[in-house]
Coordinates of C-alpha atoms and ligand atoms in Angstrom, one line a residue:
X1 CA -7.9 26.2 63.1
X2 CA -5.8 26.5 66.1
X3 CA -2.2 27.6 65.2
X4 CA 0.1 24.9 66.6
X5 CA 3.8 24.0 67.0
X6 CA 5.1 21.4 64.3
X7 CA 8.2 19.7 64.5
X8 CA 9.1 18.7 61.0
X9 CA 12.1 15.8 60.6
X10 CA 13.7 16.1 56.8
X11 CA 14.9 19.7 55.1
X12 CA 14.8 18.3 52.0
X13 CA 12.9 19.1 49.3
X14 CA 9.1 17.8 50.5
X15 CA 10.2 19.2 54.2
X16 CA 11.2 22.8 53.4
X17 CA 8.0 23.3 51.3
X18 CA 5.4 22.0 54.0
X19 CA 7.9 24.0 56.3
X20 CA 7.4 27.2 54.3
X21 CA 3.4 26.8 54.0
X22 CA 2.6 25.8 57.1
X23 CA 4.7 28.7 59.0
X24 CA 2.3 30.7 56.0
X25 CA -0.9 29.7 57.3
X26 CA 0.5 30.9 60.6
X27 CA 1.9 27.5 62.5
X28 CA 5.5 27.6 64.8
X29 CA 7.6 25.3 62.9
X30 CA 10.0 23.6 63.9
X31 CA 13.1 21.8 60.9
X32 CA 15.5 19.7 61.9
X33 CA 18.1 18.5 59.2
X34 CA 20.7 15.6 59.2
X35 CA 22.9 17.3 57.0
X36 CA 24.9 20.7 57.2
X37 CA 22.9 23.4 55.5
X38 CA 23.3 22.8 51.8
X39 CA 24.0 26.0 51.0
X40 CA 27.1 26.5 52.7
X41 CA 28.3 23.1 51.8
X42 CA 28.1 21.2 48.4
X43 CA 25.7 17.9 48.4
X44 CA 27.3 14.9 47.7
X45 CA 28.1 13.7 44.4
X46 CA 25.7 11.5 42.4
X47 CA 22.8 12.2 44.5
X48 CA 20.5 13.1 41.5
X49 CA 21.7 16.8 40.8
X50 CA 19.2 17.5 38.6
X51 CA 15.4 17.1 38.3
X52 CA 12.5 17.1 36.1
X53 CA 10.1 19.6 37.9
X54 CA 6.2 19.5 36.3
X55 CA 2.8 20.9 36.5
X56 CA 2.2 18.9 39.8
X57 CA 5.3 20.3 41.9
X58 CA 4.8 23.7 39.9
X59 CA 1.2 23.8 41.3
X60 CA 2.1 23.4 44.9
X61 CA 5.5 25.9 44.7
X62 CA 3.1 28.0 43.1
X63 CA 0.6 27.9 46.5
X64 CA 3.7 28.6 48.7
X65 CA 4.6 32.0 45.9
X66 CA 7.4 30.4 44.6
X67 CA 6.5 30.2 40.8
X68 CA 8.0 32.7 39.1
X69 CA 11.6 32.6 41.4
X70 CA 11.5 28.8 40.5
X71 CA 11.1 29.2 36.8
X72 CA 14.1 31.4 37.1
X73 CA 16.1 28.2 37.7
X74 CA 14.2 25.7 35.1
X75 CA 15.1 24.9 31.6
X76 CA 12.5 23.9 29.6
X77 CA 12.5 20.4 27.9
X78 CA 9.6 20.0 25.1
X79 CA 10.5 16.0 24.7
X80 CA 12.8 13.3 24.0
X81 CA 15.7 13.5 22.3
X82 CA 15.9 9.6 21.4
X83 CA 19.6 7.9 20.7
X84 CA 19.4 5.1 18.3
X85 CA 21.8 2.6 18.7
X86 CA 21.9 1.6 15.0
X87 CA 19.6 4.7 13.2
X88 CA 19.8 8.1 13.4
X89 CA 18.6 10.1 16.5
X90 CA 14.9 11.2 16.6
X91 CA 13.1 14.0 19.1
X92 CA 9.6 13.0 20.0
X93 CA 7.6 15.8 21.7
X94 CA 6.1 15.3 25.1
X95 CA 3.2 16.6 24.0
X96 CA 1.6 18.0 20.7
X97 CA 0.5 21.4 22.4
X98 CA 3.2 24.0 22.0
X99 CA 3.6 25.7 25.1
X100 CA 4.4 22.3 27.2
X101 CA 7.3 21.4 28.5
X102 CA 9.1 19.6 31.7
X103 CA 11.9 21.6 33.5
X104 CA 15.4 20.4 34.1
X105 CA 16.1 22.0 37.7
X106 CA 19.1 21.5 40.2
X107 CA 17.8 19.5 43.1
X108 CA 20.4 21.6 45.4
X109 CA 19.0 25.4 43.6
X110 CA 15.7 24.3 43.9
X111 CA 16.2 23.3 48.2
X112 CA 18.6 26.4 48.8
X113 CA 15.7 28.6 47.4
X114 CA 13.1 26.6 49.9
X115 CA 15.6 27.3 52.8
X116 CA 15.6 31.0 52.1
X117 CA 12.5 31.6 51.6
X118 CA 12.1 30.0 55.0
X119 CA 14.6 32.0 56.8
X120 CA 12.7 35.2 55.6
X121 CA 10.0 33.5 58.5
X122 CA 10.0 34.5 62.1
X123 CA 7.8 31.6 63.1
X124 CA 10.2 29.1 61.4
X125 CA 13.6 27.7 62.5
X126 CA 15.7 25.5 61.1
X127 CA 18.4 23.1 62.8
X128 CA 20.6 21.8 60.6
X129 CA 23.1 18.7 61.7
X130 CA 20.7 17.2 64.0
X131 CA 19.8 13.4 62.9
X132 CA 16.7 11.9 63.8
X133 CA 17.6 8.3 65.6
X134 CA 13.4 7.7 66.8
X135 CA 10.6 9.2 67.6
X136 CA 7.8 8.9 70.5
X137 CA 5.2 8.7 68.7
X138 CA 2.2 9.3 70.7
X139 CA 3.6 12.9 71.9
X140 CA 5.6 14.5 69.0
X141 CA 9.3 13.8 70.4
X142 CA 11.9 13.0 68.5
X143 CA 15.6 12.3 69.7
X144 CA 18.5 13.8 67.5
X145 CA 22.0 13.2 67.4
X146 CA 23.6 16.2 67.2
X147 CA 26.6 16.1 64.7
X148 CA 28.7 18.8 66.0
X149 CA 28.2 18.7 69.6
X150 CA 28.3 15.2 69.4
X151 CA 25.1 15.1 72.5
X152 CA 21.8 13.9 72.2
X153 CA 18.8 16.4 71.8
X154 CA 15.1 16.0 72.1
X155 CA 12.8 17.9 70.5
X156 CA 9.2 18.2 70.4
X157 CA 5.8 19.8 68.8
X158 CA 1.9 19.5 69.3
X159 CA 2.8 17.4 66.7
X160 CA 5.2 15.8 64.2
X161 CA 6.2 15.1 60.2
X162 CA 8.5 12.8 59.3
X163 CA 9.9 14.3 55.9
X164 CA 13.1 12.1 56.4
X165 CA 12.3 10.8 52.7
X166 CA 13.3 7.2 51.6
X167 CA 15.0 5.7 54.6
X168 CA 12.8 7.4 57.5
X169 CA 13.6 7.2 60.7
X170 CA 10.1 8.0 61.9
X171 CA 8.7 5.7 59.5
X172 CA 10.8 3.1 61.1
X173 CA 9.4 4.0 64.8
X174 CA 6.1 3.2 63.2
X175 CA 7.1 0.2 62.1
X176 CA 8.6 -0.9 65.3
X177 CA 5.4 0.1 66.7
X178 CA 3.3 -3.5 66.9
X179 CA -0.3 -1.7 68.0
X180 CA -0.1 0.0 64.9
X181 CA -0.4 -2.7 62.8
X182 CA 2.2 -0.8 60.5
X183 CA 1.8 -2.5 56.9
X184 CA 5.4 -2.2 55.1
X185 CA 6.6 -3.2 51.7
X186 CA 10.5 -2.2 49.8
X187 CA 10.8 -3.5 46.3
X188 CA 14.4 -3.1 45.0
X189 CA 14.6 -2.5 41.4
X190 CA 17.2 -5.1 39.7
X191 CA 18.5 -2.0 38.6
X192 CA 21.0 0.6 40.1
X193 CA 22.1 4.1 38.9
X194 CA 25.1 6.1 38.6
X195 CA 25.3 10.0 37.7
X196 CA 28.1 11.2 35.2
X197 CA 28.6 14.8 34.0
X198 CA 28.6 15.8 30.1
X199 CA 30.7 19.4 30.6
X200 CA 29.7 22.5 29.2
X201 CA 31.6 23.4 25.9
X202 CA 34.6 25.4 25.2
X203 CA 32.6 28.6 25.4
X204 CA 30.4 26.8 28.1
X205 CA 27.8 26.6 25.4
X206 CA 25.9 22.9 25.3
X207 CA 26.8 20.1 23.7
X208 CA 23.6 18.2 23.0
X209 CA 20.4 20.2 22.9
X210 CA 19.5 21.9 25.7
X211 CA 15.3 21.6 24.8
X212 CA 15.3 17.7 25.3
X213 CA 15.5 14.9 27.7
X214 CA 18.1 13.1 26.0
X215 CA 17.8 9.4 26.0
X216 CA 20.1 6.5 24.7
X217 CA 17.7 2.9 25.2
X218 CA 19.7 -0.1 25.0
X219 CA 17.2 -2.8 26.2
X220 CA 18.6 -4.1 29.2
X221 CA 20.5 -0.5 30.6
X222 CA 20.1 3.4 29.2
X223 CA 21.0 6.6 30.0
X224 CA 19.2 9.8 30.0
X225 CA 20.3 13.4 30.0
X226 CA 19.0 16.8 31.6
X227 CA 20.6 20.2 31.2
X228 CA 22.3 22.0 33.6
X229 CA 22.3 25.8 33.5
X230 CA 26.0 26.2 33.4
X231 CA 25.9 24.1 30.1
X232 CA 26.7 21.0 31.3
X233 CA 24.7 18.1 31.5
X234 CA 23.9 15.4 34.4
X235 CA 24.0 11.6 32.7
X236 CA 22.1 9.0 34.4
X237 CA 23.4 5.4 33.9
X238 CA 20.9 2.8 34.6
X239 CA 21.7 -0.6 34.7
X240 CA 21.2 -4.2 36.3
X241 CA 23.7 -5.4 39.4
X242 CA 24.3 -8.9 38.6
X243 CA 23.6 -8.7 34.6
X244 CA 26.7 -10.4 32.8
X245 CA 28.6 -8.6 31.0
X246 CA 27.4 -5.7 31.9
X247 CA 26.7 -4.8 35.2
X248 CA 27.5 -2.5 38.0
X249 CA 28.8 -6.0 40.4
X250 CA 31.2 -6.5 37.3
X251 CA 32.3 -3.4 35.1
X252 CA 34.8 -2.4 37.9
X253 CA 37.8 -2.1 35.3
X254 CA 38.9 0.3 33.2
X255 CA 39.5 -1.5 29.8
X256 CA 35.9 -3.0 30.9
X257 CA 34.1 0.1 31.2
X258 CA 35.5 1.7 28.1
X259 CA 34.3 -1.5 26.1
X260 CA 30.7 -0.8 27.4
X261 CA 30.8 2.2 26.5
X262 CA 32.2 1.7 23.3
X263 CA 29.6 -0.3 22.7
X264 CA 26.6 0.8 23.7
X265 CA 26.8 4.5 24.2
X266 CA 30.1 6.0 21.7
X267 CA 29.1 9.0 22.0
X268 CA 29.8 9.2 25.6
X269 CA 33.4 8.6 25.2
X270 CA 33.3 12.1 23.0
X271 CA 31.3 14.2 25.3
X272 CA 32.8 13.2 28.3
X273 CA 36.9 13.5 28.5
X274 CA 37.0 11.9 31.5
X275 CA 34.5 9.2 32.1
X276 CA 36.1 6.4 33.5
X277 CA 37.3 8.3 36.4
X278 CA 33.9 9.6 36.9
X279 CA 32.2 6.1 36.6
X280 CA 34.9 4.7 39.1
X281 CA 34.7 8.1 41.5
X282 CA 30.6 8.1 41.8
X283 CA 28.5 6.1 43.6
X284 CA 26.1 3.6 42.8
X285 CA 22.6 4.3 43.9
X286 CA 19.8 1.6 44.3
X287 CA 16.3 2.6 43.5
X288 CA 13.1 1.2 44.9
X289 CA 9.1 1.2 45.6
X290 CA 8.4 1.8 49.1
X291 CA 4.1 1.3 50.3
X292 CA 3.1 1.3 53.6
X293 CA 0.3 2.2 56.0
X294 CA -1.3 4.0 57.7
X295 CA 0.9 6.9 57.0
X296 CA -0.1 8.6 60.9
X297 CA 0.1 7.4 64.2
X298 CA -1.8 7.9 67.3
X299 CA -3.0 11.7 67.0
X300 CA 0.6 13.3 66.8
X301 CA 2.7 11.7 63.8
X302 CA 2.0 11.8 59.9
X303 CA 4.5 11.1 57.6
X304 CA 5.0 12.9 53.8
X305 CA 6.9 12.5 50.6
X306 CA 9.5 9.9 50.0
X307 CA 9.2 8.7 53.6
X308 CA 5.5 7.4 53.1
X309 CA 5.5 6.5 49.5
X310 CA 9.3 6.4 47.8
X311 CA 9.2 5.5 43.8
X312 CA 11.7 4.7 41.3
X313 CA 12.7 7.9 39.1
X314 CA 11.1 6.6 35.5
X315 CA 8.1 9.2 35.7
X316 CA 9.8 12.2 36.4
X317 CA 7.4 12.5 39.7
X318 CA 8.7 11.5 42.5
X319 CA 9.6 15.1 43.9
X320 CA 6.6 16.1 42.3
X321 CA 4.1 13.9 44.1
X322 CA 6.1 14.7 47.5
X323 CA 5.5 18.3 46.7
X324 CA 1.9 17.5 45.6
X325 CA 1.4 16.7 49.3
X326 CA 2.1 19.8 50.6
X327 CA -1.0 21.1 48.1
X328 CA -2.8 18.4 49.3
X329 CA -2.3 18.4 53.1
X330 CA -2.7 22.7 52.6
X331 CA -6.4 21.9 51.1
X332 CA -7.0 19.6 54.2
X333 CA -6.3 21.9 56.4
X334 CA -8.8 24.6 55.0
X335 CA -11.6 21.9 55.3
X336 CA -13.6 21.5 58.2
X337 CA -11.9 18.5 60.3
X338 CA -12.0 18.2 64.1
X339 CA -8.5 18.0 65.5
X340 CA -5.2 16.8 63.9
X341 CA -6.1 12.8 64.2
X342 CA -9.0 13.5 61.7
X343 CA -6.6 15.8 59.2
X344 CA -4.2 13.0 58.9
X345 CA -6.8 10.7 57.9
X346 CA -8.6 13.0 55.5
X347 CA -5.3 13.4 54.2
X348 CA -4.1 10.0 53.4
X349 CA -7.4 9.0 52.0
X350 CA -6.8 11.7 49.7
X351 CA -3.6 10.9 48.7
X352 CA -2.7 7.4 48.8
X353 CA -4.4 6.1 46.4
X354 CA -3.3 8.3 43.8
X355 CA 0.5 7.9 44.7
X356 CA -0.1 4.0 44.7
X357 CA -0.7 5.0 40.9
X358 CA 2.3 7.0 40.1
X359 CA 4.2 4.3 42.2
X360 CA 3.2 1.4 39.4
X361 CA 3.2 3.8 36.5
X362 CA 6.4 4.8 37.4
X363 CA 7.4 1.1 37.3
X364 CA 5.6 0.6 34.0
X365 CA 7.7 3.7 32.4
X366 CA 11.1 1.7 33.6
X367 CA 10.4 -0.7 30.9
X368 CA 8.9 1.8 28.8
X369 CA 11.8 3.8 28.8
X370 CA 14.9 1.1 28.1
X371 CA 13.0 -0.8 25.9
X372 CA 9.6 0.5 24.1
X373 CA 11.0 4.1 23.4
X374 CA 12.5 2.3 20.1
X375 CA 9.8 0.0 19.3
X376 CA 7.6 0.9 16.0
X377 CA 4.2 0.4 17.3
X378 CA 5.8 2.2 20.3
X379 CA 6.5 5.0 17.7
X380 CA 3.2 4.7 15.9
X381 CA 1.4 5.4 19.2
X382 CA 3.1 8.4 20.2
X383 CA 2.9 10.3 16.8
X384 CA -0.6 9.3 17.0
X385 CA -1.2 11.4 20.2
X386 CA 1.1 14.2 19.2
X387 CA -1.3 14.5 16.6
X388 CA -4.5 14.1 18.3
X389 CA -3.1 16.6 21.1
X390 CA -2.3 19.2 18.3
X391 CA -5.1 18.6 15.8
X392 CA -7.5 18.1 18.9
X393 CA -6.0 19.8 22.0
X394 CA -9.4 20.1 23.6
X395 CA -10.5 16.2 23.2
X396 CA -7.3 14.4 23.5
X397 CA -4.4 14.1 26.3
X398 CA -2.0 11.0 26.3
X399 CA -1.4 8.9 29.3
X400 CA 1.8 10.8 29.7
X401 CA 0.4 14.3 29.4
X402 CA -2.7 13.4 31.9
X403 CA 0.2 12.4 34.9
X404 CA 3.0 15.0 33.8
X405 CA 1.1 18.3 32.8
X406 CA -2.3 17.9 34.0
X407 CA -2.4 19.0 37.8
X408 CA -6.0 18.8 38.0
X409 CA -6.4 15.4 37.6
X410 CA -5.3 13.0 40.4
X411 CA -2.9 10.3 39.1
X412 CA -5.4 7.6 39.8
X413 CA -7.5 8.9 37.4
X414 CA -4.7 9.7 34.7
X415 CA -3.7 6.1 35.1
X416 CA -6.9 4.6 34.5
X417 CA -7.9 6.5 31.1
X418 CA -3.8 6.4 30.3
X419 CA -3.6 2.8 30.4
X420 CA -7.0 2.2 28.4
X421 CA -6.2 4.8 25.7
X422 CA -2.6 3.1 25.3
X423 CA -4.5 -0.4 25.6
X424 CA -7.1 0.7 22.3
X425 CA -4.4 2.7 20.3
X426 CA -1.8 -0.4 20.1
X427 CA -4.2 -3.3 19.7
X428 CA -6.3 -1.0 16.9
X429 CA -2.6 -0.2 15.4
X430 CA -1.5 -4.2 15.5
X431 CA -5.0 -5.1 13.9
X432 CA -4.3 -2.4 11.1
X433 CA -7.5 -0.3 12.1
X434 CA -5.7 2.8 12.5
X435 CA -4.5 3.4 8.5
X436 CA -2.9 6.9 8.2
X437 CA -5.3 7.6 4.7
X438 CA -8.1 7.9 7.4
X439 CA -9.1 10.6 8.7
X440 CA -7.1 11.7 12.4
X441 CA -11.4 13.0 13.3
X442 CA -12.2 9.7 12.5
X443 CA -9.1 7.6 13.3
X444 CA -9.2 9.9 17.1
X445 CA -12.9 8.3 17.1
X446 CA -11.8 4.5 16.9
X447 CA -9.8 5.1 19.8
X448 CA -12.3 6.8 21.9
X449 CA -14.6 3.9 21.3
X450 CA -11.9 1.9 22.0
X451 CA -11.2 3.5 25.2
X452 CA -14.4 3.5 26.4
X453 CA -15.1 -0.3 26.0
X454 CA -11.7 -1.0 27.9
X455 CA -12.8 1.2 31.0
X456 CA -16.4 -0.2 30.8
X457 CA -15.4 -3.6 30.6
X458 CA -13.6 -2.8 33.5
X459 CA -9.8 -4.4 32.3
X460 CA -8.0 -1.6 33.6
X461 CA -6.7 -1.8 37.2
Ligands
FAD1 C1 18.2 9.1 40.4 C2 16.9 9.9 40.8 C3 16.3 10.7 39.9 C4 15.1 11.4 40.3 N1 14.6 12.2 39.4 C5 13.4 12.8 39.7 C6 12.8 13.7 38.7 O1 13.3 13.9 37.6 N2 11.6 14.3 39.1 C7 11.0 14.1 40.3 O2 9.9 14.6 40.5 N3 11.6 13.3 41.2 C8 12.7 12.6 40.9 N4 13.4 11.8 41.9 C9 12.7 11.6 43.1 C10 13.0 12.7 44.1 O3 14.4 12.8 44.3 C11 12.3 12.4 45.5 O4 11.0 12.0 45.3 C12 12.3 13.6 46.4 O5 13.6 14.0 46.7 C13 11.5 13.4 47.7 O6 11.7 14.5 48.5 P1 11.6 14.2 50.1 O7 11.8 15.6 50.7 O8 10.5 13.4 50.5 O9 12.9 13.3 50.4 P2 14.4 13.7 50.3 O10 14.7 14.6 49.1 O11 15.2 12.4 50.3 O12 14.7 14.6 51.6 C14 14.8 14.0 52.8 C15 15.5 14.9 53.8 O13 15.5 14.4 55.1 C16 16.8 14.4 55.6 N5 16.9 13.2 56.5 C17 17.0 11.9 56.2 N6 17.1 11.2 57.4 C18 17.1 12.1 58.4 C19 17.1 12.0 59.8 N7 17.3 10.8 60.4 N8 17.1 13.1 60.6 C20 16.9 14.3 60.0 N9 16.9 14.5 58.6 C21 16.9 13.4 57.9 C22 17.7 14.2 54.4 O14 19.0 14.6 54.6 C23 17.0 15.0 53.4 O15 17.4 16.4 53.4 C24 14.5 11.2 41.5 C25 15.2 10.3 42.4 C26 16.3 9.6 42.1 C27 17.0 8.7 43.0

């Protein structure tokens, strides 16, 4: 393979990576960034400070010879911690095999250690302040507004990667692009999110348990938890726009928002001293599903990550699946394709399928999440597969363990089998065919059959 000049548009956290690997196999790469470099200047608040990092991003930092510094910054989480509105609290494991675990990991730790890893590279540099307004897509030219000399630059490679994530700029050039017949689809969520910080204790110990996603379902809104390593803890508030009472269009006042809270989530008033300033100080961020296609243009552009397939946050995978491109596009490249116009395609064959699926089970977990996390057959099912994937770790993974810690197989496929085995385990549990006097061998054998029949009848999308 030739060794070529690539001009990549994004330094965040799907940029930096294919930045780092590609200037590994050898290329000249080119990063231009919107925003001042991140490690000399905080990122704003509420932008999702922490993350849930698994197998699938862990695999591809792993490629680039990030794995151990990265597991330097994770803390392990080995389930959910659940918060009960009216019963006690309950932690569900993510998994019944011991040693698995997702990792709480600071979104702006986990980019500042892509960036210098990257400046340790002679064949990369990285241009920070320099905003992407379009691109030329037929020659790998972009034009940048430069932030602090306030000009107009151009820049340009053999060709370019628009890792500009959910908004893209060089996604939009394709869309403004009529002979590409640019297919384009943005499905806002009804709901919106807001970030909140649970401080570290007195002795900046934690206040909640630091081995769990914490999460508090309430139905129509919830909030979830993740460990920081200074002790603290980054809330996420999710909840509707327009839903009456309680809303982010209407819970603007103070005595308003401490009724919500005093309501639905108490405990929040305890661990946070100060949490109506924070709710009134942060933003409000929307989430949504973004498809399109064809993710390349002419023979110069490809786009990666958020830009070509944005998700909502309910899996745990979007940085994940933006990172499993870099492993993806870095296997494409050591196959035998003629010229860049063939890699692209091989590429998005590859991969779109499979982020279609975490796209729709991402949306499925949504509801999962707020509503099912406290429903008893809901309950039922998941210490069901706890059991099967301790007493049977070889024969069993649940539909959450196939797309979270199995990075061998491609979430297409882990949707498929995850949605059948849930299918067979609730309606064998709902017709009573499941009792816990019978044997988990034989009980692990319904489902199977179960399973199978779903798939073969084909009901599964
Ligand atoms: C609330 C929330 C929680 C989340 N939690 C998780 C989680 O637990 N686990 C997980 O795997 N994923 C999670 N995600 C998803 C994850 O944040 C994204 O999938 C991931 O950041 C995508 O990486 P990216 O590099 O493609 O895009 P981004 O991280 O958005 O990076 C894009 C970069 O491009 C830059 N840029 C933008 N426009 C321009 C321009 N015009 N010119 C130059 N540069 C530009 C931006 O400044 C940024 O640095 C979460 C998302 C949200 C909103």
């Amino acid at each position: 393979m030739t060794k070529d000049h690539i001009l990549i548009v994004g330094a965040g956290l799907c940029g930096s990576l294919l930045a780092l690997r590609l200037g590994q196999l050898g290329h000249k790469v080119t990063l231009a960034e919107k925003r001042p470099d991140l490690r000399l200047q905080p990122l704003d608040a509420g932008r999702s400070i922490n993350l849930a990092l698994s197998a699938r991003g862990l695999k591809a930092l792993s490629l680039a010879g990030l794995g151990k510094k990265v597991q330097a910054l994770c803390i392990p989480m080995r389930g959910r911690m659940i918060h009960q509105q009216h019963s006690k609290s309950f932690f569900s494991p993510y998994s019944g095999r011991p040693d698995t675990a997702i990792n709480s990991i600071s979104r702006p730790g986990l980019n500042a250690l892509l960036l210098d890893e990257i400046d340790k590279m002679a064949n990369i540099t990285v241009q920070f302040n320099l905003s992407c307004q379009s691109v030329a897509l037929n020659d790998g030219t972009a034009v940048f507004y430069d932030h602090h000399g306030q000009e107009q630059v151009q820049l340009s490679g053999d060709i370019l990667i628009g890792a500009d994530g959910a908004g893209s700029k060089v996604r939009q050039s394709m869309f403004a692009t009529p002979t590409m017949r640019f297919s384009f689809a943005q499905e806002w969520l009804s709901h919106g999110y807001k970030e909140l910080e649970i401080p570290a204790g007195p002795k900046g110990d934690y206040l909640l348990d630091p081995d769990a996603l914490h999460i508090w379902p309430r139905g129509k809104d919830m909030l979830i938890a993740l460990p920081n390593l200074n002790g603290s803890f980054t809330v996420t508030l999710f909840m509707s726009y327009a839903e009456q009472p309680y809303g982010f269009d209407h819970l603007i006042q103070e005595a308003d928002i401490t009724e919500f809270f005093n309501t639905q989530y108490p405990d929040m008033l305890k661990l946070i001293p100060d949490l109506v300033d924070q709710y009134q100080k942060n933003p409000t961020g929307g989430l949504g599903t973004i498809r399109c296609s064809p993710w390349h243009c002419f023979d110069k552009t490809l786009i990666m990550g958020d830009a070509a397939h944005a998700i909502v946050p309910f899996y745990g995978q979007g940085m994940n699946a933006s990172f499993e491109d870099v492993l993806v596009f870095d296997q494409v490249l050591a196959q035998n394709h003629n010229g860049w116009p063939e890699r692209f395609t091989a590429f998005e064959n590859l991969r779109k399928i499979n982020t279609d699926a975490i796209a729709d089970l991402a949306l499925d977990n949504f509801h999962e999440m707020k509503e099912h996390t406290a429903d008893p057959y809901f309950q039922q099912k998941r210490q069901l597969e706890v059991a099967f994937e301790t007493e049977l770790p070889e024969l069993y993974a649940s539909k959450y363990s196939l797309v979270t810690f199995h990075a061998d197989i491609p979430y297409h496929t882990a949707m498929q089998r995850g949605r059948a085995q849930d299918k067979a385990i609730l309606s064998l549990l709902r017709e009573d065919k499941l009792p816990k006097e019978m044997a988990l061998k034989e009980r692990f054998n319904k489902v199977q059959e179960r399973t199978n029949e779903i798939l073969d009848q084909g009901l599964i999308k």
